[in-house]
PDB file of C-alpha atoms in Angstrom:
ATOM      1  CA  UNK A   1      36.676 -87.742  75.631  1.00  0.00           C
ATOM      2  CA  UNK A   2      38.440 -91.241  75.583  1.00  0.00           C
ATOM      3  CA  UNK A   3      38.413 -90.961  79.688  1.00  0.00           C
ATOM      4  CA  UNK A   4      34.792 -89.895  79.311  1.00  0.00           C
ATOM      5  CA  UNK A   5      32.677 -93.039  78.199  1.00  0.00           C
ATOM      6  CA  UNK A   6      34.940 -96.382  79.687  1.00  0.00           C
ATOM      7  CA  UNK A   7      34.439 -94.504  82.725  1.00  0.00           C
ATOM      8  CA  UNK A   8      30.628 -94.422  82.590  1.00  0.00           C
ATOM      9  CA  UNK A   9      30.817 -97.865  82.097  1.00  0.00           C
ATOM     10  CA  UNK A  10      32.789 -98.345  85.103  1.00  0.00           C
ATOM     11  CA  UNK A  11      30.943 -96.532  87.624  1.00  0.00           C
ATOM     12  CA  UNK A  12      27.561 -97.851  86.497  1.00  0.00           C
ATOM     13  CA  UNK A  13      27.366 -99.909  89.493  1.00  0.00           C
ATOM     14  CA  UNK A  14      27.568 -97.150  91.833  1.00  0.00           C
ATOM     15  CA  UNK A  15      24.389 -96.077  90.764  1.00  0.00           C
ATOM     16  CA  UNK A  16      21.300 -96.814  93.290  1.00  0.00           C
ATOM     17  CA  UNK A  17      18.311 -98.845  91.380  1.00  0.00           C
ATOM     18  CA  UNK A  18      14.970 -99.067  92.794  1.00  0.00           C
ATOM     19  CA  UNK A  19      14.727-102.099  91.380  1.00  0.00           C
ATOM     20  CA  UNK A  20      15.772-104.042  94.480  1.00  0.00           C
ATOM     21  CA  UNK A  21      13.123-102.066  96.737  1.00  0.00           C
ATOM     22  CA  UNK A  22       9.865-102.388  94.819  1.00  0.00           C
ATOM     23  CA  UNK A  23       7.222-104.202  96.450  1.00  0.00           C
ATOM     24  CA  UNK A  24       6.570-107.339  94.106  1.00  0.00           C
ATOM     25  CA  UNK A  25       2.714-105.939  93.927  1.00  0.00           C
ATOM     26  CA  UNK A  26       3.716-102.703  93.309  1.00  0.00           C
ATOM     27  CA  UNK A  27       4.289-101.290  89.598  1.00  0.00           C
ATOM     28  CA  UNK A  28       7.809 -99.445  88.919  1.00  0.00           C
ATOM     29  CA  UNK A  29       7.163 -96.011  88.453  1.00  0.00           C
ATOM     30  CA  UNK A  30       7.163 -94.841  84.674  1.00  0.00           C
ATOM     31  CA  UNK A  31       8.132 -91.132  85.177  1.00  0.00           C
ATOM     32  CA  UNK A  32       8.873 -88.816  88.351  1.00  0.00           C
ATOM     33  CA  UNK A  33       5.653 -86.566  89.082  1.00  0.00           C
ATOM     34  CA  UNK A  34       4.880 -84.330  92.056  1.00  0.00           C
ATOM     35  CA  UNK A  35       3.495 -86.784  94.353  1.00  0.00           C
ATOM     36  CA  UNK A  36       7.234 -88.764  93.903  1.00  0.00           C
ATOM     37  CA  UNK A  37       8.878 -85.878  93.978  1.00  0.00           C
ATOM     38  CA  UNK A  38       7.360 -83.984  97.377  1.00  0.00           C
ATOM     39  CA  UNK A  39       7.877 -87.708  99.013  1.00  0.00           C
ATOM     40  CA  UNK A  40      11.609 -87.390  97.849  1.00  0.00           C
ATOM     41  CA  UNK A  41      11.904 -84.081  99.493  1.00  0.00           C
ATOM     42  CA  UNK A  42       9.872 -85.212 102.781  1.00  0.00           C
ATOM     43  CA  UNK A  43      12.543 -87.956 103.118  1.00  0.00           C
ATOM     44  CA  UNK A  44      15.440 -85.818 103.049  1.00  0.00           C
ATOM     45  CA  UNK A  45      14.287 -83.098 105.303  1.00  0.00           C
ATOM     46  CA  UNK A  46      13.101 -85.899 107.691  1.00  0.00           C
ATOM     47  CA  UNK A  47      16.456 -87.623 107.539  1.00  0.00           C
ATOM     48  CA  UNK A  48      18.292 -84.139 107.781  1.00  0.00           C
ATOM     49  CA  UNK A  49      15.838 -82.814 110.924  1.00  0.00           C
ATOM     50  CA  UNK A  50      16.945 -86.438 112.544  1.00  0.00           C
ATOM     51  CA  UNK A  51      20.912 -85.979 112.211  1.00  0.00           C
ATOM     52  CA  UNK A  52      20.362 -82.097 112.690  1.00  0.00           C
ATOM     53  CA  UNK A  53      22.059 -81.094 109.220  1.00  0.00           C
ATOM     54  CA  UNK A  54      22.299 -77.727 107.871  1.00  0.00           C
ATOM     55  CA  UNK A  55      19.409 -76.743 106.024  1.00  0.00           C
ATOM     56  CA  UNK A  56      19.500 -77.813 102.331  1.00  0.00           C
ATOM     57  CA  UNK A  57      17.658 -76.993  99.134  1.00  0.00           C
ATOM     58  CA  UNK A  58      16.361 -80.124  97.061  1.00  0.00           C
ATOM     59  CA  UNK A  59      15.760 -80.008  93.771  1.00  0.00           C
ATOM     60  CA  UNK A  60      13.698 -83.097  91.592  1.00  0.00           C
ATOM     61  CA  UNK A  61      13.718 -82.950  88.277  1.00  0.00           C
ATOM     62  CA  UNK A  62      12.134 -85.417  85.700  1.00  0.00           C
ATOM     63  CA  UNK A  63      13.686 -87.614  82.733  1.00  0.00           C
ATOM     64  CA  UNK A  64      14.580 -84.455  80.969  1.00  0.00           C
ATOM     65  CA  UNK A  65      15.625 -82.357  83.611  1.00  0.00           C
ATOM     66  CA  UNK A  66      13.110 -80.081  83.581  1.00  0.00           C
ATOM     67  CA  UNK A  67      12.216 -79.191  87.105  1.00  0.00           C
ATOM     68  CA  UNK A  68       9.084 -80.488  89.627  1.00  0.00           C
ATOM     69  CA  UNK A  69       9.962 -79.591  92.463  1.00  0.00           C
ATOM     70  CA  UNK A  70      12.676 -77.360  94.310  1.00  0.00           C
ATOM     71  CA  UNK A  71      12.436 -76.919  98.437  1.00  0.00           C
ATOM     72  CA  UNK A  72      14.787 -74.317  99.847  1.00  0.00           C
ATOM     73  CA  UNK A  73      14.118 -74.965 103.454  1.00  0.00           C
ATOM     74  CA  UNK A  74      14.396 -71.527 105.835  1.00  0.00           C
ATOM     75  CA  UNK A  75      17.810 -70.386 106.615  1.00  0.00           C
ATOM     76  CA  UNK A  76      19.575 -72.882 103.412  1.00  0.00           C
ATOM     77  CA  UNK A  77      21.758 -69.989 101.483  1.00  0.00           C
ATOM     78  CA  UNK A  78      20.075 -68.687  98.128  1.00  0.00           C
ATOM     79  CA  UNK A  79      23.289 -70.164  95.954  1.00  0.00           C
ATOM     80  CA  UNK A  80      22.130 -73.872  96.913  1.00  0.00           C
ATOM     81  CA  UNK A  81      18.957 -73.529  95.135  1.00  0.00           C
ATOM     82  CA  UNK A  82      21.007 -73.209  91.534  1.00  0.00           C
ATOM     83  CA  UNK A  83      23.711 -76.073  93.010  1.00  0.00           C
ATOM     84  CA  UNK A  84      20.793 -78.399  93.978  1.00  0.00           C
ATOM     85  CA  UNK A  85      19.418 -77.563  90.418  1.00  0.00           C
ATOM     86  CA  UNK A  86      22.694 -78.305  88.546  1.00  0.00           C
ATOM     87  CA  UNK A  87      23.447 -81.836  90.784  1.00  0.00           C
ATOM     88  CA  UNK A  88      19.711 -83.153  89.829  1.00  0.00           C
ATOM     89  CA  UNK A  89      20.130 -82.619  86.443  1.00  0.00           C
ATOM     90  CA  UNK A  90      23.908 -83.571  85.919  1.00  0.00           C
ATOM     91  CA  UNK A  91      23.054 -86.728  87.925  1.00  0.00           C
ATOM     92  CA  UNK A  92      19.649 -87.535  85.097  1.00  0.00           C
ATOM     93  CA  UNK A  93      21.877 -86.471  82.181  1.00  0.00           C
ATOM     94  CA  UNK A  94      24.442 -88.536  83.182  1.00  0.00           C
ATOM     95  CA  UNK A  95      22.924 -91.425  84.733  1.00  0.00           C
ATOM     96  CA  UNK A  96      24.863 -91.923  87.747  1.00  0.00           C
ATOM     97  CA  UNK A  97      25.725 -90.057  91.124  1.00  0.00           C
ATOM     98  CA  UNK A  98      27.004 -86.295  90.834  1.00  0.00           C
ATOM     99  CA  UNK A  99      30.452 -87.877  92.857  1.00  0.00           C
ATOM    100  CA  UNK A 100      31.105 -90.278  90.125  1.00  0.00           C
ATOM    101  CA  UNK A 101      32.407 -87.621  87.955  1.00  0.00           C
ATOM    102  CA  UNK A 102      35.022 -86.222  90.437  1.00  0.00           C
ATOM    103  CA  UNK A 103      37.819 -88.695  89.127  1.00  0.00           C
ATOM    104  CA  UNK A 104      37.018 -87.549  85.586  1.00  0.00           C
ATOM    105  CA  UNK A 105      37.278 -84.099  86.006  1.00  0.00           C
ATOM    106  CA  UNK A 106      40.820 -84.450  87.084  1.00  0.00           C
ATOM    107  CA  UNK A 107      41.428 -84.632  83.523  1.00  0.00           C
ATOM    108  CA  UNK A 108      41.531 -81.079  81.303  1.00  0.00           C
ATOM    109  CA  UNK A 109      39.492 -81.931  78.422  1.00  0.00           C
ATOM    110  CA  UNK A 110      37.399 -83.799  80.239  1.00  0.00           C
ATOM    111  CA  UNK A 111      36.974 -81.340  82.774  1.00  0.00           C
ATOM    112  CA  UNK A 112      36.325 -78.729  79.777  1.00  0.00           C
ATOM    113  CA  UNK A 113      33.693 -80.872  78.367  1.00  0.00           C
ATOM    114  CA  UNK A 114      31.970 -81.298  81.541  1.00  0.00           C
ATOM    115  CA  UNK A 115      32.026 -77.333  81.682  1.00  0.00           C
ATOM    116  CA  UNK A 116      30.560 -76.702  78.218  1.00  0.00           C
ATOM    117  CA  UNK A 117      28.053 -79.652  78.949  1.00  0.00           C
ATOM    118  CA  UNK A 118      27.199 -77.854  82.695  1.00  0.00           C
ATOM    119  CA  UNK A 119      27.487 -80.719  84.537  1.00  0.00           C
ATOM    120  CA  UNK A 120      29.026 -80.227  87.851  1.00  0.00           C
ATOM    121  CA  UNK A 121      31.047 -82.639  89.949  1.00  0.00           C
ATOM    122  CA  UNK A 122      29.881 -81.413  93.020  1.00  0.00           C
ATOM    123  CA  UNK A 123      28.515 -84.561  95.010  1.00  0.00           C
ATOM    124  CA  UNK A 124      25.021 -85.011  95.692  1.00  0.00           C
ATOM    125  CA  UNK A 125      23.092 -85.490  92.242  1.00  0.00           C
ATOM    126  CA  UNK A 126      21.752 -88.994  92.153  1.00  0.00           C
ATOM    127  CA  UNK A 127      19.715 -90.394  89.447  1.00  0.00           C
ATOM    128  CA  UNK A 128      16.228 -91.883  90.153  1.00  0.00           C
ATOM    129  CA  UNK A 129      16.976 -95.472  87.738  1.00  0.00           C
ATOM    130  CA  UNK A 130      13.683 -97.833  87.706  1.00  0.00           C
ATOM    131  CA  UNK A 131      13.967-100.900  85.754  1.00  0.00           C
ATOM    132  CA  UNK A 132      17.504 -99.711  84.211  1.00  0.00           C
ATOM    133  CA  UNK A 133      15.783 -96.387  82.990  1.00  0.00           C
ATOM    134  CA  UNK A 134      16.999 -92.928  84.123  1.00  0.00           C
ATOM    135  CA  UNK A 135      13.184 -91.528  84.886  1.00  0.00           C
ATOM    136  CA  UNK A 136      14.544 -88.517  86.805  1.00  0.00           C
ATOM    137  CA  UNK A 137      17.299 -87.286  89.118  1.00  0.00           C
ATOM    138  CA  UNK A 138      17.636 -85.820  92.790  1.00  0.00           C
ATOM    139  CA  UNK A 139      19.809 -82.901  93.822  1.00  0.00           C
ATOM    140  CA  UNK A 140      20.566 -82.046  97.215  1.00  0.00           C
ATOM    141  CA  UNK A 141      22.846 -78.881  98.473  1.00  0.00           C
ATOM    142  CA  UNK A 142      23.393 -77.062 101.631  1.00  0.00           C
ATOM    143  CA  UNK A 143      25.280 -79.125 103.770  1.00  0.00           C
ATOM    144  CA  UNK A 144      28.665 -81.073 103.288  1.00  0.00           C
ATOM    145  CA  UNK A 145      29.476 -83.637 100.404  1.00  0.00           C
ATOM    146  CA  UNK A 146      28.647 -86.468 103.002  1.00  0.00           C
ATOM    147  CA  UNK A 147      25.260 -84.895 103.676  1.00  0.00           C
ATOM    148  CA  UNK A 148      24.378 -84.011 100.383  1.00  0.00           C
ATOM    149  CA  UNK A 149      25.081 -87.441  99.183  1.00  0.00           C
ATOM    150  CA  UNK A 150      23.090 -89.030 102.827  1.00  0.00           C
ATOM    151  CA  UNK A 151      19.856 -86.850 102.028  1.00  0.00           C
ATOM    152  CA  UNK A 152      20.019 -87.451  97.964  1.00  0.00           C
ATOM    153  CA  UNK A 153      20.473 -91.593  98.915  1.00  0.00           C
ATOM    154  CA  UNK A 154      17.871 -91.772 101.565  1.00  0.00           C
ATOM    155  CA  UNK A 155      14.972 -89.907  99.394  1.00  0.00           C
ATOM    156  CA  UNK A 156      15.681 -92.483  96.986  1.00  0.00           C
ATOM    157  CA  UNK A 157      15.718 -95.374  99.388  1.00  0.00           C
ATOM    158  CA  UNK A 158      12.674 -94.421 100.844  1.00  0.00           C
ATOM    159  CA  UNK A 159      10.413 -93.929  97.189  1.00  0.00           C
ATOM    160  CA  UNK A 160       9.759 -98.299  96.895  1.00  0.00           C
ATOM    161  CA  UNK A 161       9.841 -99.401 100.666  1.00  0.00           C
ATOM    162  CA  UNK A 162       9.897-103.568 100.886  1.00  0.00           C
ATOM    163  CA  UNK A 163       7.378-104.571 102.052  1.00  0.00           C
ATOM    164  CA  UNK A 164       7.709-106.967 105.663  1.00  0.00           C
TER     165      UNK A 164
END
């Protein structure tokens, strides 16, 4: 536990806000629906059709973690469903990326906490932050850490387009 929480604070800057993106028109979104959470998906299986990636499962989840939407895209392994699951809502509960918790699981009780919390480690969980608040989480799974993390980062990216 004393690793747990200066840690949080340390990493908070890793986190992607969509803040910087938002159209100066546009309102932040509020909460995560269905229509935010099917353009999430779109974006990754675009950007993972472009690089030809594996195929993944993406899971969306809201503020709480309860679940809106989960794509399991033909041929993408029946285990990533629950993985993509786990990453969305370890990256809402916690409030940053999935990846951020790697260094802190090096650490036993820390790693045992994480465990009996089931959070996972495993990269590619981000959060969905708008205006500093955690209004729902991303979890991508199928392919390797790097394109977990790519297809989690770019369906963010791609929610509050600026405008040219």
């Amino acid at each position: 536990m004393r690793i747990l929480f200066p840690t949080l604070a340390a990493m908070a800057g890793s986190v992607l806000f969509l803040n910087a993106g938002i159209a100066a028109d546009a309102p932040p979104a509020r909460f995560v629906d269905q229509a935010l959470a099917e353009s999430m998906a779109e974006q990754c299986v675009a950007r993972a059709h472009s690089n030809s990636w594996p195929p993944f499962t993406i899971a969306v989840v809201d503020a709480g973690g309860a679940l809106i939407l989960l794509r399991r895209q033909d041929g993408a392994s029946s285990v990533t469903a629950e993985a993509a699951l786990l990453k969305a809502r370890t990256a809402t509960r916690f409030g940053a990326p999935t990846q951020a918790l790697v260094a802190m699981s090096k650490d036993a009780p820390t790693r045992d906490l994480l465990l009996l919390l089931q959070l996972t480690d495993d990269p590619g969980g981000v959060p969905v932050i708008v205006a500093g608040r955690v209004i729902g989480g991303i979890g991508v799974s199928g392919g390797t850490a790097e394109q977990d993390v790519g297809c989690a980062n770019v369906a963010i990216a791609g929610l509050f387009p600026e405008k040219k």
